[in-house]
Amino acid sequence: MKKAHLLLVEDDENLGFVTKDNLEEKGYTVEWAKDGQEGYERFYADKYDLCIFDVMLPKKDGFTLAREIKDTNPEMPFFFLTAKTLQDDKIEGLTIGADDYITKPFDMEELVLRIDNMLTRLHGSDHDTDKKIFHLGSVEFDTQNHTLTRDEETETLTKKESELLRLLCINQNRVLERNTALRIIWGDDDYFLGRSMDVFITKLRKRLKGEESITIENVHGIGFKLVVPEN
C-alpha cells in the first residue's frame, strides 16, 4: 500500500512535532502547519491524500478550515484531532463531513491504523485523490505537465502560470484572494510581487482568449475569479 501525503494542522508545538515525527517514521509524508490560515495556504499549494485538523487553531479554527476545503474539494478526507470532548463539538465536526474524530491524548499506533483504514476504505490501494486534469471549455489543462491542449494542439505553461491557473481552477466560480495566491506561489504578498502576479493573470487571459465562455474576472480589492459555466 502506497503511503499517503498528509496535511497536519496543529498549533501545539510539542504535539505537532511528535505526531509529524512518528507518522514520518511509518512512511508517510507529512506537512505540518501551525495555524488555520497556514493550513489553508498549504492545502492549495500541494497535493494531499488526507488532512488532520485540530479544532482550536489560531487565525482560522479547524471547523472553518474544514468547511472551506470541503467547499472546493468535497472528496478530500479529513478528521479532527482535538482535546475537545463535548458531544456538540463532535456532532458539528461530523456534520461538516469529517471522516473521523480522535480526542487527545491518543495512541500513535491507533492514529496510524485509523489513517490506513480510512484511506483504504475510501480509496482502496490508490491514495492519490488529487485532481490533475481540468477542462475549461474546449481546453484541457494538465497540471502535472503544465500544458493546455485544444484541438490536438498543445502549449506549455511556465511553472508559475500553471500554479496560478491551478489555484484558479480549484476555486473556479469563487474568489481567489490575491494575498493567498501570492503567499502560496511567490512566498510573500508585497506590492512588487502583486504586480508580477497581475502580469501572469494577463498571460493566462491571453492563453484562454479562444474560450468565450471562460473568463478571469478582477474582484476589486480582493482577488480574481475564474468563471466557468456550470454544466
GROMACS .gro file of N, CA and C in nm, residues 56-216:
model
  483
   56MET      N    1  -0.918   2.390   1.782
   56MET     CA    2  -0.883   2.519   1.839
   56MET      C    3  -0.751   2.567   1.780
   57LEU      N    4  -0.759   2.640   1.668
   57LEU     CA    5  -0.641   2.688   1.597
   57LEU      C    6  -0.639   2.840   1.592
   58PRO      N    7  -0.520   2.901   1.591
   58PRO     CA    8  -0.511   3.046   1.571
   58PRO      C    9  -0.548   3.083   1.428
   59LYS      N   10  -0.594   3.207   1.410
   59LYS     CA   11  -0.622   3.270   1.280
   59LYS      C   12  -0.744   3.213   1.209
   60LYS      N   13  -0.759   3.081   1.207
   60LYS     CA   14  -0.874   3.018   1.143
   60LYS      C   15  -0.896   2.885   1.213
   61ASP      N   16  -1.012   2.868   1.280
   61ASP     CA   17  -1.033   2.745   1.356
   61ASP      C   18  -1.053   2.626   1.263
   62GLY      N   19  -1.039   2.506   1.320
   62GLY     CA   20  -1.042   2.385   1.240
   62GLY      C   21  -1.174   2.361   1.169
   63PHE      N   22  -1.287   2.398   1.233
   63PHE     CA   23  -1.417   2.381   1.169
   63PHE      C   24  -1.427   2.470   1.044
   64THR      N   25  -1.383   2.595   1.056
   64THR     CA   26  -1.387   2.687   0.942
   64THR      C   27  -1.296   2.637   0.831
   65LEU      N   28  -1.176   2.594   0.867
   65LEU     CA   29  -1.081   2.542   0.769
   65LEU      C   30  -1.141   2.423   0.695
   66ALA      N   31  -1.202   2.332   0.767
   66ALA     CA   32  -1.261   2.213   0.706
   66ALA      C   33  -1.374   2.250   0.610
   67ARG      N   34  -1.458   2.345   0.651
   67ARG     CA   35  -1.568   2.388   0.563
   67ARG      C   36  -1.515   2.446   0.433
   68GLU      N   37  -1.412   2.530   0.442
   68GLU     CA   38  -1.358   2.594   0.323
   68GLU      C   39  -1.297   2.491   0.228
   69ILE      N   40  -1.229   2.393   0.284
   69ILE     CA   41  -1.168   2.290   0.200
   69ILE      C   42  -1.275   2.200   0.138
   70LYS      N   43  -1.377   2.165   0.215
   70LYS     CA   44  -1.484   2.080   0.162
   70LYS      C   45  -1.563   2.153   0.054
   71ASP      N   46  -1.572   2.287   0.064
   71ASP     CA   47  -1.645   2.363  -0.038
   71ASP      C   48  -1.578   2.349  -0.174
   72THR      N   49  -1.445   2.346  -0.176
   72THR     CA   50  -1.374   2.341  -0.304
   72THR      C   51  -1.329   2.200  -0.342
   73ASN      N   52  -1.319   2.111  -0.244
   73ASN     CA   53  -1.278   1.973  -0.273
   73ASN      C   54  -1.360   1.879  -0.184
   74PRO      N   55  -1.486   1.853  -0.223
   74PRO     CA   56  -1.576   1.773  -0.139
   74PRO      C   57  -1.527   1.632  -0.112
   75GLU      N   58  -1.437   1.580  -0.196
   75GLU     CA   59  -1.392   1.442  -0.180
   75GLU      C   60  -1.272   1.428  -0.086
   76MET      N   61  -1.215   1.540  -0.040
   76MET     CA   62  -1.096   1.533   0.045
   76MET      C   63  -1.131   1.475   0.182
   77PRO      N   64  -1.071   1.361   0.218
   77PRO     CA   65  -1.097   1.304   0.351
   77PRO      C   66  -1.020   1.381   0.459
   78PHE      N   67  -1.084   1.397   0.575
   78PHE     CA   68  -1.016   1.464   0.685
   78PHE      C   69  -1.077   1.417   0.816
   79PHE      N   70  -0.999   1.436   0.924
   79PHE     CA   71  -1.057   1.417   1.055
   79PHE      C   72  -0.998   1.514   1.155
   80PHE      N   73  -1.067   1.527   1.267
   80PHE     CA   74  -1.025   1.620   1.372
   80PHE      C   75  -0.947   1.546   1.479
   81LEU      N   76  -0.840   1.612   1.522
   81LEU     CA   77  -0.754   1.562   1.628
   81LEU      C   78  -0.756   1.669   1.735
   82THR      N   79  -0.831   1.644   1.844
   82THR     CA   80  -0.859   1.755   1.935
   82THR      C   81  -0.881   1.710   2.077
   83ALA      N   82  -0.863   1.803   2.169
   83ALA     CA   83  -0.888   1.776   2.310
   83ALA      C   84  -1.034   1.797   2.345
   84LYS      N   85  -1.110   1.856   2.254
   84LYS     CA   86  -1.249   1.885   2.284
   84LYS      C   87  -1.331   1.756   2.286
   85THR      N   88  -1.406   1.739   2.391
   85THR     CA   89  -1.481   1.614   2.409
   85THR      C   90  -1.632   1.637   2.416
   86LEU      N   91  -1.677   1.762   2.406
   86LEU     CA   92  -1.820   1.788   2.414
   86LEU      C   93  -1.893   1.725   2.297
   87GLN      N   94  -2.009   1.667   2.324
   87GLN     CA   95  -2.086   1.599   2.220
   87GLN      C   96  -2.122   1.693   2.105
   88ASP      N   97  -2.154   1.820   2.137
   88ASP     CA   98  -2.192   1.915   2.034
   88ASP      C   99  -2.077   1.939   1.936
   89ASP      N  100  -1.954   1.941   1.989
   89ASP     CA  101  -1.838   1.962   1.902
   89ASP      C  102  -1.819   1.844   1.808
   90LYS      N  103  -1.837   1.724   1.860
   90LYS     CA  104  -1.825   1.605   1.775
   90LYS      C  105  -1.931   1.605   1.666
   91ILE      N  106  -2.053   1.642   1.704
   91ILE     CA  107  -2.163   1.645   1.607
   91ILE      C  108  -2.133   1.749   1.499
   92GLU      N  109  -2.083   1.867   1.539
   92GLU     CA  110  -2.051   1.970   1.440
   92GLU      C  111  -1.944   1.921   1.344
   93GLY      N  112  -1.839   1.857   1.397
   93GLY     CA  113  -1.732   1.807   1.311
   93GLY      C  114  -1.782   1.705   1.212
   94LEU      N  115  -1.866   1.613   1.257
   94LEU     CA  116  -1.918   1.510   1.169
   94LEU      C  117  -2.018   1.568   1.069
   95THR      N  118  -2.092   1.671   1.111
   95THR     CA  119  -2.186   1.736   1.021
   95THR      C  120  -2.114   1.804   0.905
   96ILE      N  121  -1.998   1.862   0.932
   96ILE     CA  122  -1.918   1.925   0.827
   96ILE      C  123  -1.873   1.822   0.724
   97GLY      N  124  -1.856   1.698   0.770
   97GLY     CA  125  -1.815   1.592   0.678
   97GLY      C  126  -1.690   1.519   0.720
   98ALA      N  127  -1.649   1.536   0.847
   98ALA     CA  128  -1.530   1.467   0.895
   98ALA      C  129  -1.547   1.316   0.884
   99ASP      N  130  -1.440   1.248   0.845
   99ASP     CA  131  -1.443   1.102   0.833
   99ASP      C  132  -1.410   1.034   0.965
  100ASP      N  133  -1.352   1.108   1.058
  100ASP     CA  134  -1.318   1.052   1.189
  100ASP      C  135  -1.297   1.167   1.286
  101TYR      N  136  -1.289   1.134   1.415
  101TYR     CA  137  -1.279   1.235   1.519
  101TYR      C  138  -1.205   1.172   1.636
  102ILE      N  139  -1.079   1.209   1.655
  102ILE     CA  140  -0.997   1.148   1.759
  102ILE      C  141  -0.966   1.249   1.868
  103THR      N  142  -0.991   1.212   1.992
  103THR     CA  143  -0.965   1.303   2.103
  103THR      C  144  -0.828   1.276   2.166
  104LYS      N  145  -0.765   1.384   2.212
  104LYS     CA  146  -0.637   1.376   2.281
  104LYS      C  147  -0.661   1.340   2.428
  105PRO      N  148  -0.567   1.273   2.492
  105PRO     CA  149  -0.447   1.211   2.435
  105PRO      C  150  -0.482   1.086   2.355
  106PHE      N  151  -0.398   1.050   2.261
  106PHE     CA  152  -0.427   0.935   2.175
  106PHE      C  153  -0.301   0.852   2.160
  107ASP      N  154  -0.322   0.727   2.123
  107ASP     CA  155  -0.212   0.634   2.099
  107ASP      C  156  -0.167   0.646   1.954
  108MET      N  157  -0.037   0.663   1.933
  108MET     CA  158   0.014   0.685   1.798
  108MET      C  159  -0.014   0.567   1.706
  109GLU      N  160  -0.007   0.447   1.758
  109GLU     CA  161  -0.036   0.329   1.675
  109GLU      C  162  -0.181   0.329   1.631
  110GLU      N  163  -0.268   0.374   1.719
  110GLU     CA  164  -0.410   0.383   1.682
  110GLU      C  165  -0.430   0.487   1.572
  111LEU      N  166  -0.359   0.600   1.583
  111LEU     CA  167  -0.369   0.703   1.481
  111LEU      C  168  -0.327   0.649   1.344
  112VAL      N  169  -0.214   0.580   1.341
  112VAL     CA  170  -0.164   0.523   1.216
  112VAL      C  171  -0.264   0.423   1.158
  113LEU      N  172  -0.319   0.340   1.244
  113LEU     CA  173  -0.415   0.239   1.199
  113LEU      C  174  -0.539   0.306   1.141
  114ARG      N  175  -0.586   0.411   1.206
  114ARG     CA  176  -0.705   0.480   1.157
  114ARG      C  177  -0.678   0.546   1.021
  115ILE      N  178  -0.561   0.604   1.006
  115ILE     CA  179  -0.526   0.666   0.878
  115ILE      C  180  -0.526   0.562   0.766
  116ASP      N  181  -0.458   0.450   0.788
  116ASP     CA  182  -0.453   0.346   0.685
  116ASP      C  183  -0.591   0.289   0.655
  117ASN      N  184  -0.669   0.264   0.760
  117ASN     CA  185  -0.802   0.209   0.739
  117ASN      C  186  -0.892   0.305   0.664
  118MET      N  187  -0.882   0.434   0.699
  118MET     CA  188  -0.966   0.534   0.633
  118MET      C  189  -0.934   0.544   0.484
  119LEU      N  190  -0.806   0.552   0.452
  119LEU     CA  191  -0.766   0.567   0.312
  119LEU      C  192  -0.797   0.442   0.230
  120THR      N  193  -0.781   0.327   0.292
  120THR     CA  194  -0.815   0.203   0.223
  120THR      C  195  -0.965   0.195   0.198
  121ARG      N  196  -1.043   0.234   0.297
  121ARG     CA  197  -1.189   0.231   0.284
  121ARG      C  198  -1.238   0.328   0.177
  122LEU      N  199  -1.180   0.446   0.175
  122LEU     CA  200  -1.227   0.550   0.084
  122LEU      C  201  -1.173   0.535  -0.057
  123HIS      N  202  -1.047   0.490  -0.070
  123HIS     CA  203  -0.981   0.494  -0.200
  123HIS      C  204  -0.913   0.363  -0.239
  124GLY      N  205  -0.934   0.257  -0.164
  124GLY     CA  206  -0.869   0.132  -0.196
  124GLY      C  207  -0.719   0.145  -0.180
  125SER      N  208  -0.645   0.082  -0.268
  125SER     CA  209  -0.499   0.085  -0.256
  125SER      C  210  -0.439   0.209  -0.321
  126ASP      N  211  -0.519   0.287  -0.392
  126ASP     CA  212  -0.468   0.408  -0.457
  126ASP      C  213  -0.512   0.528  -0.377
  127HIS      N  214  -0.417   0.594  -0.310
  127HIS     CA  215  -0.450   0.706  -0.225
  127HIS      C  216  -0.448   0.840  -0.296
  128ASP      N  217  -0.405   0.846  -0.422
  128ASP     CA  218  -0.387   0.975  -0.487
  128ASP      C  219  -0.521   1.027  -0.539
  129THR      N  220  -0.584   1.117  -0.463
  129THR     CA  221  -0.717   1.169  -0.497
  129THR      C  222  -0.710   1.307  -0.560
  130ASP      N  223  -0.592   1.361  -0.580
  130ASP     CA  224  -0.579   1.498  -0.630
  130ASP      C  225  -0.617   1.505  -0.778
  131LYS      N  226  -0.694   1.607  -0.811
  131LYS     CA  227  -0.736   1.624  -0.950
  131LYS      C  228  -0.623   1.685  -1.030
  132LYS      N  229  -0.585   1.621  -1.143
  132LYS     CA  230  -0.471   1.665  -1.222
  132LYS      C  231  -0.513   1.725  -1.356
  133ILE      N  232  -0.635   1.697  -1.401
  133ILE     CA  233  -0.683   1.746  -1.530
  133ILE      C  234  -0.808   1.831  -1.508
  134PHE      N  235  -0.808   1.951  -1.565
  134PHE     CA  236  -0.925   2.038  -1.562
  134PHE      C  237  -0.967   2.069  -1.705
  135HIS      N  238  -1.098   2.081  -1.727
  135HIS     CA  239  -1.148   2.115  -1.860
  135HIS      C  240  -1.211   2.255  -1.854
  136LEU      N  241  -1.158   2.342  -1.937
  136LEU     CA  242  -1.204   2.481  -1.945
  136LEU      C  243  -1.257   2.503  -2.086
  137GLY      N  244  -1.386   2.482  -2.104
  137GLY     CA  245  -1.443   2.484  -2.238
  137GLY      C  246  -1.382   2.371  -2.319
  138SER      N  247  -1.321   2.404  -2.433
  138SER     CA  248  -1.258   2.300  -2.516
  138SER      C  249  -1.112   2.280  -2.483
  139VAL      N  250  -1.064   2.348  -2.379
  139VAL     CA  251  -0.923   2.338  -2.339
  139VAL      C  252  -0.906   2.238  -2.224
  140GLU      N  253  -0.807   2.151  -2.238
  140GLU     CA  254  -0.771   2.059  -2.130
  140GLU      C  255  -0.644   2.109  -2.063
  141PHE      N  256  -0.652   2.132  -1.934
  141PHE     CA  257  -0.538   2.180  -1.857
  141PHE      C  258  -0.481   2.065  -1.776
  142ASP      N  259  -0.357   2.027  -1.807
  142ASP     CA  260  -0.286   1.919  -1.738
  142ASP      C  261  -0.191   1.983  -1.636
  143THR      N  262  -0.225   1.970  -1.508
  143THR     CA  263  -0.147   2.037  -1.404
  143THR      C  264  -0.011   1.972  -1.382
  144GLN      N  265   0.001   1.844  -1.414
  144GLN     CA  266   0.128   1.775  -1.394
  144GLN      C  267   0.231   1.815  -1.501
  145ASN      N  268   0.183   1.824  -1.626
  145ASN     CA  269   0.274   1.854  -1.737
  145ASN      C  270   0.275   2.002  -1.774
  146HIS      N  271   0.192   2.081  -1.703
  146HIS     CA  272   0.186   2.226  -1.726
  146HIS      C  273   0.149   2.258  -1.871
  147THR      N  274   0.047   2.190  -1.922
  147THR     CA  275   0.009   2.210  -2.062
  147THR      C  276  -0.139   2.245  -2.077
  148LEU      N  277  -0.167   2.319  -2.185
  148LEU     CA  278  -0.303   2.345  -2.230
  148LEU      C  279  -0.318   2.282  -2.368
  149THR      N  280  -0.422   2.200  -2.386
  149THR     CA  281  -0.442   2.132  -2.514
  149THR      C  282  -0.579   2.166  -2.569
  150ARG      N  283  -0.581   2.211  -2.697
  150ARG     CA  284  -0.706   2.243  -2.764
  150ARG      C  285  -0.695   2.193  -2.908
  151ASP      N  286  -0.791   2.114  -2.950
  151ASP     CA  287  -0.792   2.062  -3.088
  151ASP      C  288  -0.659   1.998  -3.126
  152GLU      N  289  -0.606   1.917  -3.034
  152GLU     CA  290  -0.482   1.841  -3.053
  152GLU      C  291  -0.358   1.930  -3.062
  153GLU      N  292  -0.373   2.060  -3.034
  153GLU     CA  293  -0.258   2.149  -3.028
  153GLU      C  294  -0.227   2.180  -2.881
  154THR      N  295  -0.101   2.164  -2.843
  154THR     CA  296  -0.061   2.177  -2.703
  154THR      C  297   0.039   2.290  -2.687
  155GLU      N  298   0.018   2.371  -2.584
  155GLU     CA  299   0.115   2.473  -2.548
  155GLU      C  300   0.154   2.453  -2.402
  156THR      N  301   0.280   2.483  -2.373
  156THR     CA  302   0.334   2.461  -2.239
  156THR      C  303   0.335   2.591  -2.159
  157LEU      N  304   0.284   2.583  -2.037
  157LEU     CA  305   0.283   2.697  -1.947
  157LEU      C  306   0.413   2.703  -1.868
  158THR      N  307   0.446   2.822  -1.819
  158THR     CA  308   0.555   2.830  -1.722
  158THR      C  309   0.505   2.772  -1.590
  159LYS      N  310   0.598   2.743  -1.500
  159LYS     CA  311   0.561   2.683  -1.373
  159LYS      C  312   0.466   2.774  -1.295
  160LYS      N  313   0.494   2.903  -1.291
  160LYS     CA  314   0.408   2.994  -1.216
  160LYS      C  315   0.273   3.013  -1.283
  161GLU      N  316   0.270   3.016  -1.416
  161GLU     CA  317   0.141   3.021  -1.487
  161GLU      C  318   0.057   2.900  -1.448
  162SER      N  319   0.120   2.783  -1.449
  162SER     CA  320   0.048   2.660  -1.417
  162SER      C  321  -0.001   2.660  -1.273
  163GLU      N  322   0.084   2.702  -1.180
  163GLU     CA  323   0.045   2.706  -1.039
  163GLU      C  324  -0.071   2.802  -1.017
  164LEU      N  325  -0.066   2.917  -1.083
  164LEU     CA  326  -0.173   3.016  -1.066
  164LEU      C  327  -0.303   2.968  -1.128
  165LEU      N  328  -0.295   2.908  -1.247
  165LEU     CA  329  -0.416   2.856  -1.311
  165LEU      C  330  -0.475   2.742  -1.230
  166ARG      N  331  -0.389   2.659  -1.170
  166ARG     CA  332  -0.439   2.550  -1.086
  166ARG      C  333  -0.518   2.605  -0.967
  167LEU      N  334  -0.467   2.708  -0.902
  167LEU     CA  335  -0.540   2.768  -0.789
  167LEU      C  336  -0.674   2.825  -0.836
  168LEU      N  337  -0.673   2.890  -0.951
  168LEU     CA  338  -0.799   2.944  -1.004
  168LEU      C  339  -0.898   2.832  -1.035
  169CYS      N  340  -0.848   2.721  -1.091
  169CYS     CA  341  -0.936   2.608  -1.124
  169CYS      C  342  -0.994   2.545  -0.998
  170ILE      N  343  -0.911   2.528  -0.897
  170ILE     CA  344  -0.959   2.470  -0.771
  170ILE      C  345  -1.071   2.555  -0.712
  171ASN      N  346  -1.058   2.688  -0.730
  171ASN     CA  347  -1.156   2.782  -0.675
  171ASN      C  348  -1.251   2.835  -0.781
  172GLN      N  349  -1.269   2.763  -0.891
  172GLN     CA  350  -1.348   2.816  -1.001
  172GLN      C  351  -1.487   2.859  -0.955
  173ASN      N  352  -1.529   2.974  -1.008
  173ASN     CA  353  -1.655   3.039  -0.972
  173ASN      C  354  -1.658   3.088  -0.827
  174ARG      N  355  -1.540   3.095  -0.766
  174ARG     CA  356  -1.524   3.151  -0.632
  174ARG      C  357  -1.405   3.248  -0.638
  175VAL      N  358  -1.402   3.341  -0.544
  175VAL     CA  359  -1.292   3.438  -0.543
  175VAL      C  360  -1.166   3.376  -0.485
  176LEU      N  361  -1.056   3.389  -0.560
  176LEU     CA  362  -0.924   3.353  -0.510
  176LEU      C  363  -0.861   3.482  -0.460
  177GLU      N  364  -0.837   3.492  -0.330
  177GLU     CA  365  -0.781   3.615  -0.274
  177GLU      C  366  -0.637   3.637  -0.321
  178ARG      N  367  -0.604   3.762  -0.353
  178ARG     CA  368  -0.471   3.796  -0.400
  178ARG      C  369  -0.364   3.754  -0.301
  179ASN      N  370  -0.382   3.790  -0.173
  179ASN     CA  371  -0.280   3.762  -0.073
  179ASN      C  372  -0.256   3.613  -0.056
  180THR      N  373  -0.363   3.535  -0.063
  180THR     CA  374  -0.348   3.390  -0.051
  180THR      C  375  -0.267   3.335  -0.168
  181ALA      N  376  -0.301   3.375  -0.290
  181ALA     CA  377  -0.228   3.326  -0.408
  181ALA      C  378  -0.082   3.368  -0.403
  182LEU      N  379  -0.056   3.491  -0.361
  182LEU     CA  380   0.082   3.539  -0.354
  182LEU      C  381   0.164   3.459  -0.255
  183ARG      N  382   0.108   3.433  -0.138
  183ARG     CA  383   0.184   3.358  -0.036
  183ARG      C  384   0.208   3.214  -0.080
  184ILE      N  385   0.109   3.155  -0.146
  184ILE     CA  386   0.123   3.016  -0.188
  184ILE      C  387   0.227   3.002  -0.299
  185ILE      N  388   0.221   3.090  -0.399
  185ILE     CA  389   0.305   3.074  -0.519
  185ILE      C  390   0.437   3.148  -0.508
  186TRP      N  391   0.433   3.271  -0.456
  186TRP     CA  392   0.554   3.352  -0.450
  186TRP      C  393   0.618   3.355  -0.310
  187GLY      N  394   0.546   3.308  -0.209
  187GLY     CA  395   0.603   3.302  -0.075
  187GLY      C  396   0.591   3.430   0.004
  188ASP      N  397   0.533   3.535  -0.054
  188ASP     CA  398   0.515   3.663   0.015
  188ASP      C  399   0.403   3.737  -0.057
  189ASP      N  400   0.359   3.849   0.000
  189ASP     CA  401   0.247   3.920  -0.062
  189ASP      C  402   0.273   4.070  -0.073
  190ASP      N  403   0.400   4.108  -0.103
  190ASP     CA  404   0.429   4.251  -0.111
  190ASP      C  405   0.382   4.309  -0.245
  191TYR      N  406   0.394   4.442  -0.257
  191TYR     CA  407   0.339   4.515  -0.372
  191TYR      C  408   0.400   4.468  -0.504
  192PHE      N  409   0.533   4.454  -0.507
  192PHE     CA  410   0.601   4.422  -0.633
  192PHE      C  411   0.567   4.281  -0.681
  193LEU      N  412   0.553   4.186  -0.588
  193LEU     CA  413   0.511   4.052  -0.627
  193LEU      C  414   0.367   4.055  -0.678
  194GLY      N  415   0.287   4.142  -0.619
  194GLY     CA  416   0.149   4.158  -0.666
  194GLY      C  417   0.143   4.206  -0.809
  195ARG      N  418   0.232   4.298  -0.846
  195ARG     CA  419   0.238   4.344  -0.984
  195ARG      C  420   0.282   4.231  -1.077
  196SER      N  421   0.373   4.148  -1.029
  196SER     CA  422   0.417   4.033  -1.108
  196SER      C  423   0.300   3.938  -1.132
  197MET      N  424   0.219   3.914  -1.028
  197MET     CA  425   0.105   3.824  -1.045
  197MET      C  426   0.006   3.881  -1.145
  198ASP      N  427  -0.013   4.013  -1.147
  198ASP     CA  428  -0.103   4.074  -1.244
  198ASP      C  429  -0.058   4.044  -1.387
  199VAL      N  430   0.073   4.042  -1.409
  199VAL     CA  431   0.127   4.010  -1.542
  199VAL      C  432   0.091   3.866  -1.578
  200PHE      N  433   0.102   3.775  -1.482
  200PHE     CA  434   0.070   3.635  -1.510
  200PHE      C  435  -0.079   3.616  -1.536
  201ILE      N  436  -0.163   3.692  -1.466
  201ILE     CA  437  -0.307   3.687  -1.493
  201ILE      C  438  -0.335   3.730  -1.637
  202THR      N  439  -0.269   3.836  -1.681
  202THR     CA  440  -0.285   3.882  -1.820
  202THR      C  441  -0.242   3.774  -1.919
  203LYS      N  442  -0.132   3.706  -1.890
  203LYS     CA  443  -0.084   3.598  -1.978
  203LYS      C  444  -0.187   3.485  -1.985
  204LEU      N  445  -0.244   3.449  -1.870
  204LEU     CA  446  -0.343   3.341  -1.868
  204LEU      C  447  -0.469   3.380  -1.946
  205ARG      N  448  -0.509   3.505  -1.936
  205ARG     CA  449  -0.625   3.550  -2.013
  205ARG      C  450  -0.598   3.535  -2.162
  206LYS      N  451  -0.478   3.569  -2.206
  206LYS     CA  452  -0.444   3.555  -2.348
  206LYS      C  453  -0.446   3.410  -2.392
  207ARG      N  454  -0.399   3.322  -2.304
  207ARG     CA  455  -0.396   3.179  -2.339
  207ARG      C  456  -0.537   3.121  -2.350
  208LEU      N  457  -0.631   3.179  -2.277
  208LEU     CA  458  -0.769   3.128  -2.277
  208LEU      C  459  -0.863   3.213  -2.362
  209LYS      N  460  -0.809   3.306  -2.440
  209LYS     CA  461  -0.895   3.403  -2.510
  209LYS      C  462  -0.985   3.336  -2.614
  210GLY      N  463  -0.949   3.217  -2.661
  210GLY     CA  464  -1.033   3.148  -2.757
  210GLY      C  465  -1.159   3.089  -2.697
  211GLU      N  466  -1.166   3.086  -2.565
  211GLU     CA  467  -1.283   3.029  -2.496
  211GLU      C  468  -1.370   3.143  -2.445
  212GLU      N  469  -1.472   3.180  -2.523
  212GLU     CA  470  -1.554   3.297  -2.490
  212GLU      C  471  -1.630   3.280  -2.358
  213SER      N  472  -1.659   3.157  -2.322
  213SER     CA  473  -1.738   3.135  -2.200
  213SER      C  474  -1.652   3.131  -2.074
  214ILE      N  475  -1.518   3.130  -2.091
  214ILE     CA  476  -1.426   3.123  -1.977
  214ILE      C  477  -1.362   3.259  -1.956
  215THR      N  478  -1.376   3.316  -1.837
  215THR     CA  479  -1.316   3.446  -1.808
  215THR      C  480  -1.246   3.443  -1.673
  216ILE      N  481  -1.145   3.527  -1.662
  216ILE     CA  482  -1.080   3.550  -1.532
  216ILE      C  483  -1.114   3.693  -1.493
   0.00000   0.00000   0.00000
